[in-house]
Short mmCIF file of C-alpha atoms in Angstrom, two decimals:
data_model
loop_
_atom_site.label_atom_id
_atom_site.label_comp_id
_atom_site.label_asym_id
_atom_site.label_seq_id
_atom_site.Cartn_x
_atom_site.Cartn_y
_atom_site.Cartn_z
CA MET V 1 136.20 84.22 136.08
CA LEU V 2 139.55 82.85 135.12
CA CYS V 3 139.63 85.11 132.07
CA LEU V 4 139.31 88.23 134.21
CA TRP V 5 142.46 87.49 136.15
CA SER V 6 144.59 86.20 133.34
CA PRO V 7 147.06 88.39 131.44
CA LEU V 8 144.99 87.78 128.32
CA SER V 9 142.10 89.78 129.79
CA TYR V 10 143.92 93.03 129.13
CA GLY V 11 143.08 92.63 125.47
CA ILE V 12 139.29 92.93 126.11
CA PRO V 13 138.09 96.52 125.57
CA ASN V 14 136.22 98.22 128.44
CA SER V 15 132.49 98.65 128.02
CA GLN V 16 130.91 101.98 128.75
CA LEU V 17 127.28 102.99 129.01
CA SER V 18 126.05 106.59 129.11
CA VAL V 19 122.53 107.13 130.38
CA ASP V 20 120.99 110.55 129.84
CA ILE V 21 118.04 110.85 132.23
CA SER V 22 115.71 113.81 132.38
CA ALA V 23 112.25 114.56 133.72
CA GLU V 24 109.83 117.43 133.46
CA SER V 25 107.02 118.24 135.82
CA VAL V 26 104.32 120.44 134.35
CA ALA V 27 102.38 122.81 136.61
CA ARG V 28 98.85 121.53 137.08
CA VAL V 29 95.91 123.09 138.90
CA THR V 30 92.37 121.73 139.15
CA LEU V 31 89.38 123.79 140.25
CA TYR V 32 87.05 122.04 142.72
CA TYR V 33 83.48 123.02 143.56
CA ARG V 34 81.43 121.22 146.19
CA GLY V 35 84.17 118.61 146.57
CA ILE V 36 84.43 117.55 142.90
CA PRO V 37 86.57 118.82 140.00
CA VAL V 38 84.85 121.29 137.70
CA SER V 39 84.59 119.72 134.24
CA SER V 40 85.31 121.47 130.96
CA ASP V 41 81.53 121.75 130.54
CA GLY V 42 81.52 124.31 133.35
CA LEU V 43 78.74 124.60 135.87
CA ASP V 44 75.30 126.15 136.16
CA PHE V 45 75.09 129.19 138.41
CA PRO V 46 71.47 130.35 138.64
CA LEU V 47 70.79 133.79 140.08
CA VAL V 48 67.75 134.35 142.30
CA VAL V 49 66.00 137.34 143.84
CA ASN V 50 67.43 138.13 147.28
CA GLY V 51 64.55 138.77 149.69
CA ILE V 52 66.48 141.52 151.49
CA SER V 53 68.31 143.45 148.76
CA GLN V 54 65.68 142.66 146.09
CA LYS V 55 68.58 142.26 143.63
CA ILE V 56 68.99 139.18 141.45
CA GLU V 57 72.13 137.56 142.84
CA GLN V 58 73.95 134.45 144.03
CA THR V 59 77.05 133.73 146.10
CA SER V 60 78.73 130.39 145.44
CA SER V 61 79.93 127.83 147.91
CA ASN V 62 83.71 127.64 148.27
CA PHE V 63 85.89 126.87 145.27
CA PHE V 64 89.27 125.26 145.95
CA LEU V 65 92.37 124.88 143.80
CA VAL V 66 94.35 121.64 143.97
CA GLY V 67 97.65 121.08 142.20
CA ASN V 68 101.42 120.90 142.28
CA VAL V 69 102.22 124.62 142.72
CA ASP V 70 101.87 126.86 145.79
CA ARG V 71 99.68 129.59 144.31
CA ALA V 72 97.53 130.42 141.29
CA ASP V 73 96.06 133.57 139.74
CA LEU V 74 92.33 133.80 139.03
CA VAL V 75 90.58 136.30 136.79
CA PHE V 76 87.52 136.29 134.56
CA GLU V 77 88.28 136.55 130.87
CA ASP V 78 85.30 138.85 130.35
CA SER V 79 85.70 142.62 130.74
CA GLU V 80 82.03 143.06 131.59
CA PHE V 81 79.26 140.81 132.81
CA VAL V 82 75.99 141.17 130.91
CA LEU V 83 73.09 138.74 130.68
CA PRO V 84 71.08 139.32 127.48
CA GLN V 85 67.44 138.31 127.39
CA VAL V 86 67.24 134.80 125.94
CA TYR V 87 63.73 134.85 124.39
CA GLY V 88 61.52 137.58 123.00
CA GLY V 89 63.38 140.74 123.85
CA ASN V 90 66.58 142.67 123.75
CA THR V 91 66.82 143.74 127.40
CA LYS V 92 70.20 143.27 129.04
CA MET V 93 70.96 142.66 132.68
CA PRO V 94 74.37 144.06 133.74
CA LEU V 95 76.02 142.21 136.61
CA ILE V 96 78.66 143.01 139.18
CA GLY V 97 81.05 140.09 139.74
CA SER V 98 83.09 139.68 142.92
CA PHE V 99 85.62 137.31 144.43
CA ILE V 100 85.33 136.72 148.17
CA PHE V 101 88.56 135.41 149.69
CA GLN V 102 89.32 135.38 153.42
CA GLY V 103 86.50 137.84 154.02
CA ALA V 104 87.76 140.41 151.50
CA VAL V 105 85.61 141.28 148.48
CA THR V 106 87.41 142.19 145.23
CA ASP V 107 86.30 142.85 141.66
CA SER V 108 86.34 139.56 139.73
CA ARG V 109 87.81 141.30 136.69
CA GLN V 110 90.98 141.93 138.70
CA THR V 111 93.53 139.14 139.14
CA LEU V 112 93.36 137.45 142.54
CA GLN V 113 96.14 135.17 143.79
CA VAL V 114 95.04 132.26 145.99
CA PRO V 115 96.74 129.24 147.58
CA VAL V 116 96.77 125.88 145.82
CA LEU V 117 96.20 122.80 147.97
CA ASP V 118 98.12 119.53 147.63
CA ASP V 119 94.92 117.55 148.09
CA ILE V 120 91.19 118.37 148.34
CA SER V 121 91.18 116.92 151.87
CA GLN V 122 93.02 120.12 152.94
CA ALA V 123 90.01 122.25 151.94
CA ARG V 124 88.95 124.68 154.67
CA ALA V 125 86.90 127.87 154.56
CA VAL V 126 90.09 129.92 155.06
CA ASN V 127 91.65 128.65 151.80
CA GLY V 128 88.43 128.62 149.79
CA LEU V 129 87.20 131.25 147.38
CA LYS V 130 83.63 132.33 146.71
CA ILE V 131 82.27 134.02 143.62
CA LYS V 132 79.29 136.37 143.71
CA PHE V 133 77.24 137.87 140.89
CA ALA V 134 74.55 140.48 141.51
CA THR V 135 72.51 142.83 139.35
CA GLU V 136 73.18 146.55 139.54
CA PHE V 137 69.50 147.31 140.21
CA THR V 138 66.64 145.58 141.98
CA ALA V 139 64.70 142.83 140.19
CA GLY V 140 61.75 145.14 139.40
CA HIS V 141 64.01 147.20 137.12
CA TYR V 142 64.36 144.39 134.56
CA THR V 143 61.83 143.15 132.00
CA LYS V 144 60.31 139.81 132.90
CA GLY V 145 61.98 136.95 131.02
CA ARG V 146 64.90 134.58 130.97
CA TYR V 147 68.45 135.93 130.79
CA GLY V 148 71.67 134.00 130.30
CA ASN V 149 75.33 134.07 129.31
CA VAL V 150 78.59 132.18 129.80
CA PHE V 151 81.60 133.68 131.58
CA THR V 152 85.08 132.15 131.57
CA LEU V 153 87.28 131.94 134.66
CA ILE V 154 91.03 131.78 133.86
CA VAL V 155 93.21 129.86 136.34
CA THR V 156 96.97 130.38 135.89
CA PRO V 157 99.55 128.55 138.03
CA VAL V 158 102.15 130.86 139.59
CA ILE V 159 105.56 129.31 139.01
#
């Protein structure tokens, strides 16, 4: 302490420290289905015969997006939805894909912008999204057999 107040202390050079601090937050969005995150393995989405329409179809439960942005764009990567016959044939089953959001039905090949939640506990029917696939024709139009394919949903954060 004595050194700091003495005239000799003027000979001590001042110390200086520069601290360059930066941070980056990357936009992140996770797709949830039935309360759990959808893994990179995807999910099974079996289609069944609807007793009323007689079409082979299925409407999902609500999907929710959770992340650190306000909105995200959704669109299927595929330009058409076709299920080829898996075994013993070459019959194809064309599908119509739809997004259902807040009661409005839109083509799932068109980009749809939906809200992103801060936490899955905020999930409500009003901010959920359903996906529907249905055949163009009734079930009797298609050859008996097993049909299958994989379709990719693209989720893009809106920044």
